[in-house]
Short mmCIF file of C-alpha atoms and ligand atoms in Angstrom, two decimals:
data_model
loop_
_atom_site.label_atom_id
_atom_site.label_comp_id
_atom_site.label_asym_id
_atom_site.label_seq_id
_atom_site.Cartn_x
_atom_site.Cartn_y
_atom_site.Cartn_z
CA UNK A 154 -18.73 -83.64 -46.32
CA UNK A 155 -20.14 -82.96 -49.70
CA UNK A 156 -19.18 -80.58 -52.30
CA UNK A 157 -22.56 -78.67 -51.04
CA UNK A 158 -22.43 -79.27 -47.54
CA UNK A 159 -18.88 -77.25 -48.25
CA UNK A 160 -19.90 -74.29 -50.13
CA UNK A 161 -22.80 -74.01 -47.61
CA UNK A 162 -20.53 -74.02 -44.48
CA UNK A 163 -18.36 -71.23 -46.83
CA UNK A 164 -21.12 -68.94 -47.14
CA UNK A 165 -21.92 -68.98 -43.69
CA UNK A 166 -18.20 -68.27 -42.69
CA UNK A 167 -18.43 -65.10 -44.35
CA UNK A 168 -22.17 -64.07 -44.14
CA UNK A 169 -21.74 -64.37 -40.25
CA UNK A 170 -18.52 -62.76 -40.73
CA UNK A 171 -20.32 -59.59 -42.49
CA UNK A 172 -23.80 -59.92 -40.37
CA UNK A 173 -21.63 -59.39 -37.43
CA UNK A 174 -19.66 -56.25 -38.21
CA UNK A 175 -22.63 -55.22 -39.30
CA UNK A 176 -23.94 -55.13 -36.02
CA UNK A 177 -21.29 -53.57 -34.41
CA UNK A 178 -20.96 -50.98 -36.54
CA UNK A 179 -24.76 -50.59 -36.37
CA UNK A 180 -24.25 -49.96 -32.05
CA UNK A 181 -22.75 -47.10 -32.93
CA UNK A 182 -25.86 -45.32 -34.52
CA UNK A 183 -26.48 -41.90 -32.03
CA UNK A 184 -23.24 -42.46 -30.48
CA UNK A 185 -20.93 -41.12 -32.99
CA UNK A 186 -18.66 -38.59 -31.80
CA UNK A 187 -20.19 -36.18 -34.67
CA UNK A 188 -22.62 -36.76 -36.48
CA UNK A 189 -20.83 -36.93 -40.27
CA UNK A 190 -19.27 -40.27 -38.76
CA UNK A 191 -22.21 -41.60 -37.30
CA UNK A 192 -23.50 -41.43 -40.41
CA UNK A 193 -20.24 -42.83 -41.73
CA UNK A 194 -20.65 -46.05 -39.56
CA UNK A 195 -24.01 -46.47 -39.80
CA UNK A 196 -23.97 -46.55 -43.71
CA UNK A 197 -20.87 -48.86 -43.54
CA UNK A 198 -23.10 -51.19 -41.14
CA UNK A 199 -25.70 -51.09 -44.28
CA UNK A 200 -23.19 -52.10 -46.37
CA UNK A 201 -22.00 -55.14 -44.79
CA UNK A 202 -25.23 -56.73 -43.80
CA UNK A 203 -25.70 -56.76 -47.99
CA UNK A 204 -22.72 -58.66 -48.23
CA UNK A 205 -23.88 -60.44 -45.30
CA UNK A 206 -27.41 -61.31 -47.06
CA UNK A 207 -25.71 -62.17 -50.04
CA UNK A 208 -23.66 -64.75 -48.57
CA UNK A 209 -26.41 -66.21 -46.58
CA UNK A 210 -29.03 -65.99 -49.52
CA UNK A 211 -26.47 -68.37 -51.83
CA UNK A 212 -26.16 -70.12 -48.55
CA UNK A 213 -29.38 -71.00 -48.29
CA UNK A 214 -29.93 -72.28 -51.67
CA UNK A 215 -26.93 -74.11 -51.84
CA UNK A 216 -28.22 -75.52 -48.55
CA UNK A 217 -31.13 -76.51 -50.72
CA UNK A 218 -33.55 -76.90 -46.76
CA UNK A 219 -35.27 -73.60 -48.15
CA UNK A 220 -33.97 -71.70 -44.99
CA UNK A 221 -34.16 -67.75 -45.90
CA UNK A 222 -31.56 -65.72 -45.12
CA UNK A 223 -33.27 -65.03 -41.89
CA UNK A 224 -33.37 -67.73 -40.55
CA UNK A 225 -29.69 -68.53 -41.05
CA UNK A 226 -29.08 -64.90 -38.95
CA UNK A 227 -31.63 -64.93 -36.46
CA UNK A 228 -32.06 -68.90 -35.87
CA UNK A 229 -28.71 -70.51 -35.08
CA UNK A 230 -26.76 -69.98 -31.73
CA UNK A 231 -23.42 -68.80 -31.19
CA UNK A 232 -21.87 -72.27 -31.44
CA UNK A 233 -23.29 -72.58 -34.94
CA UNK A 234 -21.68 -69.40 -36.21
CA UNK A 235 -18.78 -68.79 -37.68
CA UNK A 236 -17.76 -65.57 -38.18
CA UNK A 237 -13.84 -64.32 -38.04
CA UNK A 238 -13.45 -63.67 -34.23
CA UNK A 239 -12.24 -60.21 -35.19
CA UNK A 240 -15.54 -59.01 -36.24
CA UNK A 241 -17.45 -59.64 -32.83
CA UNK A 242 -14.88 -57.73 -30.66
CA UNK A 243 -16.60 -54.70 -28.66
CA UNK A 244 -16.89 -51.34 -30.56
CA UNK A 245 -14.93 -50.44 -27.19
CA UNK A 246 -13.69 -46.56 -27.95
CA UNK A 247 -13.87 -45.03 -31.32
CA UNK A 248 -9.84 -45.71 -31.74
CA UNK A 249 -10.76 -49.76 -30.71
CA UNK A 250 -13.35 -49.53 -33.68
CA UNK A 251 -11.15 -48.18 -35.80
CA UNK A 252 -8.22 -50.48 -35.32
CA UNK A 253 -10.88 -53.99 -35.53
CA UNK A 254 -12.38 -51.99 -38.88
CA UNK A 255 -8.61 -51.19 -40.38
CA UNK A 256 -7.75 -54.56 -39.81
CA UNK A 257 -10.93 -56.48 -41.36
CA UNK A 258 -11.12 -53.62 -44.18
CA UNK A 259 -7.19 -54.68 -45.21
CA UNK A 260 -8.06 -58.02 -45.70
CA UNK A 261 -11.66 -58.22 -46.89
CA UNK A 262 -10.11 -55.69 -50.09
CA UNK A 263 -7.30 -58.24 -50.58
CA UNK A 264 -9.68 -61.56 -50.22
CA UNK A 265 -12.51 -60.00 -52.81
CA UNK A 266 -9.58 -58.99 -55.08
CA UNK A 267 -9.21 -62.63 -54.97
CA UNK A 268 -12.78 -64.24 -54.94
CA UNK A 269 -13.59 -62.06 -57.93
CA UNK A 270 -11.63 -64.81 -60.11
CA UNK A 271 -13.81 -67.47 -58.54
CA UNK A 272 -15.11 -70.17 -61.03
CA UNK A 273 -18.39 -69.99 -59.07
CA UNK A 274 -20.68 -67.15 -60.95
CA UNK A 275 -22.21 -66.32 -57.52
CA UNK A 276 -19.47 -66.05 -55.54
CA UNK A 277 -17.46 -63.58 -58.30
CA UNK A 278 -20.28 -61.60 -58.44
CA UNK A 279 -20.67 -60.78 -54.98
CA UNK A 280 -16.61 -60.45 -54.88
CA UNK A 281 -17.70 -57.43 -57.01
CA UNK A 282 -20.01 -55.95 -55.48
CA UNK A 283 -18.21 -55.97 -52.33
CA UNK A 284 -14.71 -54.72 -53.52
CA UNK A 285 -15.38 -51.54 -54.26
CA UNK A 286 -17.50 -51.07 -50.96
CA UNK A 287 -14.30 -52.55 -49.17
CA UNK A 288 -12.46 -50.04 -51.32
CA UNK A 289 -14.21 -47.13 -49.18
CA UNK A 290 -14.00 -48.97 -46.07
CA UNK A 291 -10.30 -48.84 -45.96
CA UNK A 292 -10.26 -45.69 -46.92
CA UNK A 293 -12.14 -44.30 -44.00
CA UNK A 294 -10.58 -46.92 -41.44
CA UNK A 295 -6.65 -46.06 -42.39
CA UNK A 296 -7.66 -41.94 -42.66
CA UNK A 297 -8.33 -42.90 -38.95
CA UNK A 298 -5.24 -44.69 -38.34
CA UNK A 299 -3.72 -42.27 -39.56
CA UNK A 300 -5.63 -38.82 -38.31
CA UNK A 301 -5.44 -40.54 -34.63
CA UNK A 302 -2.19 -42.30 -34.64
CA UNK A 303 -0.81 -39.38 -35.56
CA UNK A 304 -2.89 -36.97 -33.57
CA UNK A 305 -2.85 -35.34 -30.13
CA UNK A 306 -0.79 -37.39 -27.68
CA UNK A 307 -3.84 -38.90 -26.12
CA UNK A 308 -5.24 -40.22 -29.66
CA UNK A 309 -1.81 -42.17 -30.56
CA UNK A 310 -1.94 -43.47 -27.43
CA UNK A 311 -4.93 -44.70 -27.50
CA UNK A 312 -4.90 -45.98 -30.78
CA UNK A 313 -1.98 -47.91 -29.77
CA UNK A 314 -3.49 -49.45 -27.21
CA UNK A 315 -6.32 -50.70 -29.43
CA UNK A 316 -3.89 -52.01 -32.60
CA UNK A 317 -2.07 -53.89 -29.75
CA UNK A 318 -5.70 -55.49 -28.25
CA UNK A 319 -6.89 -56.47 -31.70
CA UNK A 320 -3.43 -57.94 -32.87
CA UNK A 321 -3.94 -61.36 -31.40
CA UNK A 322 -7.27 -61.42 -33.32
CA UNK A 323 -5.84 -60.96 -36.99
CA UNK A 324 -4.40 -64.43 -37.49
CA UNK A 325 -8.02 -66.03 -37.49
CA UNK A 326 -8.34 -64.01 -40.80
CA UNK A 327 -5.90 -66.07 -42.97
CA UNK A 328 -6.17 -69.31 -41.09
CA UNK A 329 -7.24 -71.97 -43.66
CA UNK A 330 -9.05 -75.33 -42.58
CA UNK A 331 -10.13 -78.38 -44.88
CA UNK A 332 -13.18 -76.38 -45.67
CA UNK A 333 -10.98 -73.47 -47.19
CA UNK A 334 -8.88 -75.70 -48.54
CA UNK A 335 -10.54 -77.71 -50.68
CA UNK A 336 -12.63 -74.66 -52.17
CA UNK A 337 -9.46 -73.38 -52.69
CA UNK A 338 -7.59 -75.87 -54.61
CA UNK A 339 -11.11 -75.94 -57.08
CA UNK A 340 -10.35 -72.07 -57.80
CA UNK A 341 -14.36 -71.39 -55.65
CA UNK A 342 -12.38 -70.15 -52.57
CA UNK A 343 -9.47 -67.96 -51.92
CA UNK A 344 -6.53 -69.32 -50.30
CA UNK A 345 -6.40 -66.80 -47.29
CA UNK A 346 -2.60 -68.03 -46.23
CA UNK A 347 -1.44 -66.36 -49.81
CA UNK A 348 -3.18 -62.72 -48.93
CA UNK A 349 -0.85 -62.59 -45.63
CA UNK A 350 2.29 -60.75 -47.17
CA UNK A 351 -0.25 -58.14 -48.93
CA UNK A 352 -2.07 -57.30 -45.65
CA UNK A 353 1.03 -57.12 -43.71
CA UNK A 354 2.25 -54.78 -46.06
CA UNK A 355 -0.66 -52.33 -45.74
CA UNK A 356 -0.75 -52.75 -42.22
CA UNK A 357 2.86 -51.47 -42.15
CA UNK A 358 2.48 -48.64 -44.76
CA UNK A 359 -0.10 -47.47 -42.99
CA UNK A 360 0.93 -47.89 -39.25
CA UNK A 361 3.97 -45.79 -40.56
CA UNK A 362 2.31 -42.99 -41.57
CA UNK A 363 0.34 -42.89 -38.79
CA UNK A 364 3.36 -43.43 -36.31
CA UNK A 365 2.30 -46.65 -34.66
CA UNK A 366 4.13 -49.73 -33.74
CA UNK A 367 3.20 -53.37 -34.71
CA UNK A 368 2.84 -55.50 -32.15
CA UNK A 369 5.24 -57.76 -31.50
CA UNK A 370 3.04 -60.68 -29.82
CA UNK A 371 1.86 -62.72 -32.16
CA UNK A 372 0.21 -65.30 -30.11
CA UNK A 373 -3.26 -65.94 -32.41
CA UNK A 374 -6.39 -67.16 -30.84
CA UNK A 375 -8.27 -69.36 -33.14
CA UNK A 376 -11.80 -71.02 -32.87
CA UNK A 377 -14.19 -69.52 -35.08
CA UNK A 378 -14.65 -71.96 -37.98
CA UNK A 379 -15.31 -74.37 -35.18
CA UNK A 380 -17.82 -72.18 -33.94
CA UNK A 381 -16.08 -71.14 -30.84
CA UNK A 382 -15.67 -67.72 -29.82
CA UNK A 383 -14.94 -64.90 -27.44
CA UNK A 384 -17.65 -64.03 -24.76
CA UNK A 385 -18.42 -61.51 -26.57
CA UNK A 386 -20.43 -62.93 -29.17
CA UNK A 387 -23.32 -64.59 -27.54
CA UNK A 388 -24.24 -61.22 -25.92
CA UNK A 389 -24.46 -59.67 -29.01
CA UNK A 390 -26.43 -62.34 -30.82
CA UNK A 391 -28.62 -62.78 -27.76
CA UNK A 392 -29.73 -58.58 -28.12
CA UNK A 393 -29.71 -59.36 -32.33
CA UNK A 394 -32.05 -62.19 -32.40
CA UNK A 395 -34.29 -61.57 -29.54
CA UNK A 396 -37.36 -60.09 -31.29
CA UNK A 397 -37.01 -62.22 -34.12
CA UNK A 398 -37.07 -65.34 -31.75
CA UNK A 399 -39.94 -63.39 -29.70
CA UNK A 400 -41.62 -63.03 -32.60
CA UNK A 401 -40.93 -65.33 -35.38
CA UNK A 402 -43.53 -63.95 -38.00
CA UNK A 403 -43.24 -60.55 -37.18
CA UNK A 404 -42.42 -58.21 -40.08
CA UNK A 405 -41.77 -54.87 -40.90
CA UNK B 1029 -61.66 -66.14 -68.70
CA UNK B 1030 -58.54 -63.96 -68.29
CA UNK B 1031 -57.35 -61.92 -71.27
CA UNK B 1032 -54.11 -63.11 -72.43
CA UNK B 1033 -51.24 -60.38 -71.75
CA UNK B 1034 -50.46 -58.71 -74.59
CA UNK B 1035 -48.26 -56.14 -73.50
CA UNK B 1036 -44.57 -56.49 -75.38
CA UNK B 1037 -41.39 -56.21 -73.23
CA UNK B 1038 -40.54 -52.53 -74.57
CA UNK B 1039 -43.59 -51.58 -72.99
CA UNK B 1040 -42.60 -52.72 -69.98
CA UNK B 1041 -39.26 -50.96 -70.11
CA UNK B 1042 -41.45 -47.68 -70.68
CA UNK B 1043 -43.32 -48.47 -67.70
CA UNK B 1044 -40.22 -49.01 -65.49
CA UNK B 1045 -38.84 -45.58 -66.72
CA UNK B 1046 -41.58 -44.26 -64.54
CA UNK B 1047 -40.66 -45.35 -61.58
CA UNK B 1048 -38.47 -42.65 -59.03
CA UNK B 1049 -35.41 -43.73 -57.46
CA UNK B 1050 -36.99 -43.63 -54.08
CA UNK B 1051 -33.89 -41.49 -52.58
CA UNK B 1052 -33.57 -39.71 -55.53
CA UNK B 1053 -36.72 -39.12 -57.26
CA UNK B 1054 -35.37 -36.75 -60.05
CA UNK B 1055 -34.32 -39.86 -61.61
CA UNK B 1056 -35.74 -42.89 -63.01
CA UNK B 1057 -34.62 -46.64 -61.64
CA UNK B 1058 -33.66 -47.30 -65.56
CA UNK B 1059 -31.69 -43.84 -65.17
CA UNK B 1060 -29.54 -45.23 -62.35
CA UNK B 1061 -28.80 -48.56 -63.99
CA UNK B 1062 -30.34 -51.05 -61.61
CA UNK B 1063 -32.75 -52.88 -64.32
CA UNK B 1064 -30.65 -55.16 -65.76
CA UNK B 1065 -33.08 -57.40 -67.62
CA UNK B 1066 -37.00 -58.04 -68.74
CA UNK B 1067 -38.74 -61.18 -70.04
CA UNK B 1068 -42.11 -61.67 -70.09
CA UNK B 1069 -43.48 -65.61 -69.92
CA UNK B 1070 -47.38 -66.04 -70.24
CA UNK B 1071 -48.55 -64.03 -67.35
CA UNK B 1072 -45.10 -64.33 -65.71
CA UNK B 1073 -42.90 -61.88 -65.67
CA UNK B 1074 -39.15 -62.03 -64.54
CA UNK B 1075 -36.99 -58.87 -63.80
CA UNK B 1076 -33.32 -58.51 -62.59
CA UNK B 1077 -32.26 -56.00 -61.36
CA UNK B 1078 -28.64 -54.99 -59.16
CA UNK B 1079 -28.16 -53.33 -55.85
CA UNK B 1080 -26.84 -49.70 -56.14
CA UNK B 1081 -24.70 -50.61 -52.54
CA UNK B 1082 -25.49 -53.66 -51.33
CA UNK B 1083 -27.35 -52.58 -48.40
CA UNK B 1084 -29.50 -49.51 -50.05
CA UNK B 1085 -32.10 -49.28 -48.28
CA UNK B 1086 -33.88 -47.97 -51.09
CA UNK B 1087 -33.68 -51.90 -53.05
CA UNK B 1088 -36.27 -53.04 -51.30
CA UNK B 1089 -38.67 -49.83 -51.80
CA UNK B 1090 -37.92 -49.95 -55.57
CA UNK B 1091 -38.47 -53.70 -55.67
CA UNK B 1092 -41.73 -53.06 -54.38
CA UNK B 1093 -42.84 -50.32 -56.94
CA UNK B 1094 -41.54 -52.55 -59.67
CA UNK B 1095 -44.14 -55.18 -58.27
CA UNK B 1096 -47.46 -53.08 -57.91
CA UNK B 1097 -46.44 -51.28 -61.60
CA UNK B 1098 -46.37 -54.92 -63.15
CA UNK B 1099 -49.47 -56.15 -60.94
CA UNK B 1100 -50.81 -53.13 -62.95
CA UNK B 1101 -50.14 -54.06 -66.15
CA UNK B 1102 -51.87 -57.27 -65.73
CA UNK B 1103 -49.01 -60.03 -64.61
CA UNK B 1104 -49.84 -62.96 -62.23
CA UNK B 1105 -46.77 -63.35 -61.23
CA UNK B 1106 -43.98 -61.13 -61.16
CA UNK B 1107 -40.58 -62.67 -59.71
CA UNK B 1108 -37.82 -60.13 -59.33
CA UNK B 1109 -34.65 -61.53 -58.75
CA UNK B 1110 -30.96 -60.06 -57.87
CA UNK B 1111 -28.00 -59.86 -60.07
CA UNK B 1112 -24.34 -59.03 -59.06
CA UNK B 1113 -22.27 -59.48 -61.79
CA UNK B 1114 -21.34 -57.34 -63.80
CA UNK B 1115 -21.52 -55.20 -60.18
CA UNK B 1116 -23.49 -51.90 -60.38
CA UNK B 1117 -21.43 -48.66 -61.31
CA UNK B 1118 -21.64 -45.03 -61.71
CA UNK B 1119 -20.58 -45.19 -65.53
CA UNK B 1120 -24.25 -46.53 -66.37
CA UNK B 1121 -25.94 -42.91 -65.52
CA UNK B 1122 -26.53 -41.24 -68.50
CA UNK B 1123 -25.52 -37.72 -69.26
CA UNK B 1124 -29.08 -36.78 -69.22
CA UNK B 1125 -29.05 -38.25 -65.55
CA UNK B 1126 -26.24 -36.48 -64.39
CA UNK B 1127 -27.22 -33.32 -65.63
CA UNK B 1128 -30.74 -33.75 -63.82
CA UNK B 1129 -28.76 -34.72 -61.05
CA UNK B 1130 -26.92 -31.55 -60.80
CA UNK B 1131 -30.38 -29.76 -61.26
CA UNK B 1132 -31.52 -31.80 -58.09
CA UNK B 1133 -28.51 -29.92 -56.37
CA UNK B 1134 -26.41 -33.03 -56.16
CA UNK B 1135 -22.98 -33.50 -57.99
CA UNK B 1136 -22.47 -36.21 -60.04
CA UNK B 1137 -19.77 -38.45 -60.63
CA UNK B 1138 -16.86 -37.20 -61.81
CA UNK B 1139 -15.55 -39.31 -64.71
CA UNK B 1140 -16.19 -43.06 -65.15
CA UNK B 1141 -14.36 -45.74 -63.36
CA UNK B 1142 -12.12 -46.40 -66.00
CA UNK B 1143 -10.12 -43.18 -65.38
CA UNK B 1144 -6.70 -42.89 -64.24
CA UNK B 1145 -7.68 -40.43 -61.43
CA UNK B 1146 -9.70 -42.81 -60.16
CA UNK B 1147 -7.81 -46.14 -60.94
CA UNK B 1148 -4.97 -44.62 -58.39
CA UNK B 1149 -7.48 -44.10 -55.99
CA UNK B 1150 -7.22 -40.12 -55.92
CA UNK B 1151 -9.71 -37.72 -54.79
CA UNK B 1152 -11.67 -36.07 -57.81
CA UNK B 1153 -12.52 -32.55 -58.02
CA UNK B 1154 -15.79 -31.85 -57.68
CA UNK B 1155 -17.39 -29.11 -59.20
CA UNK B 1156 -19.91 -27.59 -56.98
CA UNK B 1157 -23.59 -28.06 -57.87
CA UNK B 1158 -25.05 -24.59 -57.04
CA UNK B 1159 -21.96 -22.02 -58.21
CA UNK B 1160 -19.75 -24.55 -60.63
CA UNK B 1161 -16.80 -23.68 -58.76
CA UNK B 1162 -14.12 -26.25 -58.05
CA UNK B 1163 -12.85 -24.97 -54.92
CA UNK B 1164 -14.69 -27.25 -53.14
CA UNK B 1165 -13.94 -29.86 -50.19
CA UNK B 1166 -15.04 -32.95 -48.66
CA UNK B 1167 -16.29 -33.02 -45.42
CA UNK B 1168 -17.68 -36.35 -45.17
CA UNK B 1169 -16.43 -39.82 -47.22
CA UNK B 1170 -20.05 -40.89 -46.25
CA UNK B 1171 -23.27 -38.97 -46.79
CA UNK B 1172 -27.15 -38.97 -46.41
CA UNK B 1173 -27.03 -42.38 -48.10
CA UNK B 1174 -24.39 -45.18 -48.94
CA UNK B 1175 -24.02 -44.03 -52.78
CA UNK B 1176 -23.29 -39.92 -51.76
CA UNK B 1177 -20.64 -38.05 -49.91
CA UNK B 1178 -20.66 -34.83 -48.51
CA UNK B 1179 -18.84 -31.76 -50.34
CA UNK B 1180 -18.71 -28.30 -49.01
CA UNK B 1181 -17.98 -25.47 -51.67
CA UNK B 1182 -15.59 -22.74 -50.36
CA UNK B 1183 -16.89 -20.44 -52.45
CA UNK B 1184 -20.70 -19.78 -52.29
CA UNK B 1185 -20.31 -21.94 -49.18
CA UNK B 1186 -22.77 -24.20 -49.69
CA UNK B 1187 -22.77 -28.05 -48.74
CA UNK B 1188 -23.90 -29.94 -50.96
CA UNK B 1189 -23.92 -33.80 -51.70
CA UNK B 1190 -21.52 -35.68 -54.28
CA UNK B 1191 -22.87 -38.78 -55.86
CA UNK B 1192 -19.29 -41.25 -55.38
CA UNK B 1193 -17.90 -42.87 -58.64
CA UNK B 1194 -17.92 -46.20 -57.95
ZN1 LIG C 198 -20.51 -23.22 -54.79
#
């Protein structure tokens, strides 16, 4: 692989990564349980498919084939994305949303923290940008944890229940291939392995508060920067990019 | 033959001062910060300008009003291009912006980003809009749109929206 052909396979990593959540956190639009947090979800949605373009817009040009940001979304099947298998889990209940948010949120603060030392200029600068929007993401996800875990019987319950689904799906996060590596080691990347201790540590300090257990399990399911995933994901793309596959011109 | 553009790049800026924030129309797009830079080449003109969030909506409806003000003025080509670094904040509205923000019935942002309140990630006060009291709560971390939140003041009890420090 090139130095390119590496950056480019990078930016789709975490554009698809962002583009995803995005789209989950979009389904929940009308179906909030009241409607300051649909609003809540919906705006975070917003905010991740800008990361998302970001990524995919650098992508593209790094790419140097003149594909648009579209067409990197809305053109390429499941087996040619690579998003953090995390991010494409059902929205399930509100307390399985909340535990797949509070989990991404943790380490998407800690990796920008990170990126925003990056010797690329375009990378730093979306590191950024999307630091202080991860900033308010966390916020709202561990308020959650906390307001739930700590709730009504029912709520910590099920909240449980959802921390201990998503568990097995947090080790794809840190997991570092060649690809990683070597952007690492040239100070572009951010060596995911190092942010582990940090995220475990907010994932405790907040699981305490909010009177949860960690799981113990921790069998970690793997795949994505391979481009395999759960079932999940090609059902969601499959709704995503129908109309602009139906209609490749169409604008709006 | 075409008249050779003769307009200077202040000019330009006055023009752009023009144009509403499309959320927020009591205040200009240079108000909020999001111009970053002008130059004029020939007939060409190149502006950069950075995302409020970086999924405002509103981007792309400014970007567009940018674009028809400089088709306007006479450019052939206008190329408007995006710049994240240094990211957009908060501390680049003006005092005259906040105060016409408060007019609008919207708090502003309380303090700059560089404050200690805010460095350890505590909740400001915010001073409602309408009465000026500070016995006011949030009620929502997210509001109308990505850049607000949602206050309520327990005083004159009205809610109002709090433009986040970021
Ligand atoms: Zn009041």
């Amino acid at each position: 692989m090139t130095a390119q052909e590496i950056l480019f396979q990078y930016c789709l990593r975490m554009g698809d990564t962002h583009n995803v959540l995005a789209h989950r956190m979009g389904e929940w639009c009308t179906n909030g349980h009241i409607l300051e947090e649909d609003i809540a979800m919906t705006n975070i949605a917003l905010d991740h498919i800008g990361t998302s373009r970001a990524w995919l817009i650098y992508g593209g040009d790094v790419e140097g084939k003149g594909r648009t940001e579209d067409d990197l979304a809305f053109h390429r099947d499941e087996r040619s994305y690579f998003n953090m298998l995390i991010t494409e889990l059902p929205n399930g209940n509100f307390a399985d949303t909340i535990a797949r948010n509070f989990m991404f949120d943790a380490f998407a603060l800690l990796y920008y923290s990170e990126l925003a030392n990056s010797s690329d200029e375009t990378l730093a600068g979306i590191a950024q940008k999307a630091i202080k929007e991860a900033k308010y993401h966390l916020k709202h996800s561990s308020n959650w944890m906390v307001r739930l875990g700590d709730g009504t019987e029912e709520s910590h319950q099920k909240m449980q229940i959802a921390i201990n689904e998503v568990w097995r799906f947090t080790g794809n996060m840190f997991e570092m291939d060649d690809i990683d590596q070597n952007l690492a080691d040239a100070g572009i990347g951010v060596d995911c392995e190092k942010l582990k201790d940090a995220w475990m540590s907010t994932i405790v300090n907040t699981l305490k508060d909010a009177t949860l257990t960690i799981p113990e399990n921790n069998y970690m399911l793997t795949g994505s920067k391979k481009g395999v995933h759960t079932e999940a994901l090609g059902h969601m793309l499959a709704e995503m990019q129908s109309l602009a596959r139906a209609y490749p011109d169409a604008k709006w | 033959m075409k008249e050779p553009i003769t307009i200077t790049e202040l000019e330009v800026w006055k023009v752009l001062e023009q144009i509403p924030d499309p959320e927020i129309p009591v205040i200009s797009i240079t108000e909020l910060g999001v111009v970053r830079d002008v130059k004029i080449e020939g007939s060409a003109i190149a502006i950069k300008i950075t995302p409020t969030y970086s999924g405002c909506p509103a981007t792309n409806v400014f970007e567009q009003d940018i674009k028809t003000e400089m088709e306007k003025l006479g450019f052939e080509q206008v190329n408007i291009s995006f710049q994240y670094s240094p990211a957009w904040t908060t501390d680049w509205l003006s005092e005259e912006a906040r105060e016409k923000l408060r007019d609008f019935g919207i708090a502003p942002p309380e303090g700059t980003t560089k404050d200690k309140k805010f460095l350890l990630g505590e909740d400001p006060t915010v001073k409602c809009p309408q009465c000026k009291s500070t016995n006011t709560v949030m009620t929502s971390q997210f509001g109308s749109t990505a850049c607000k939140s949602l206050y309520k003041c327990q005083d004159c009890l009205e809610p109002f929206d709090y433009f986040k420090c970021i």
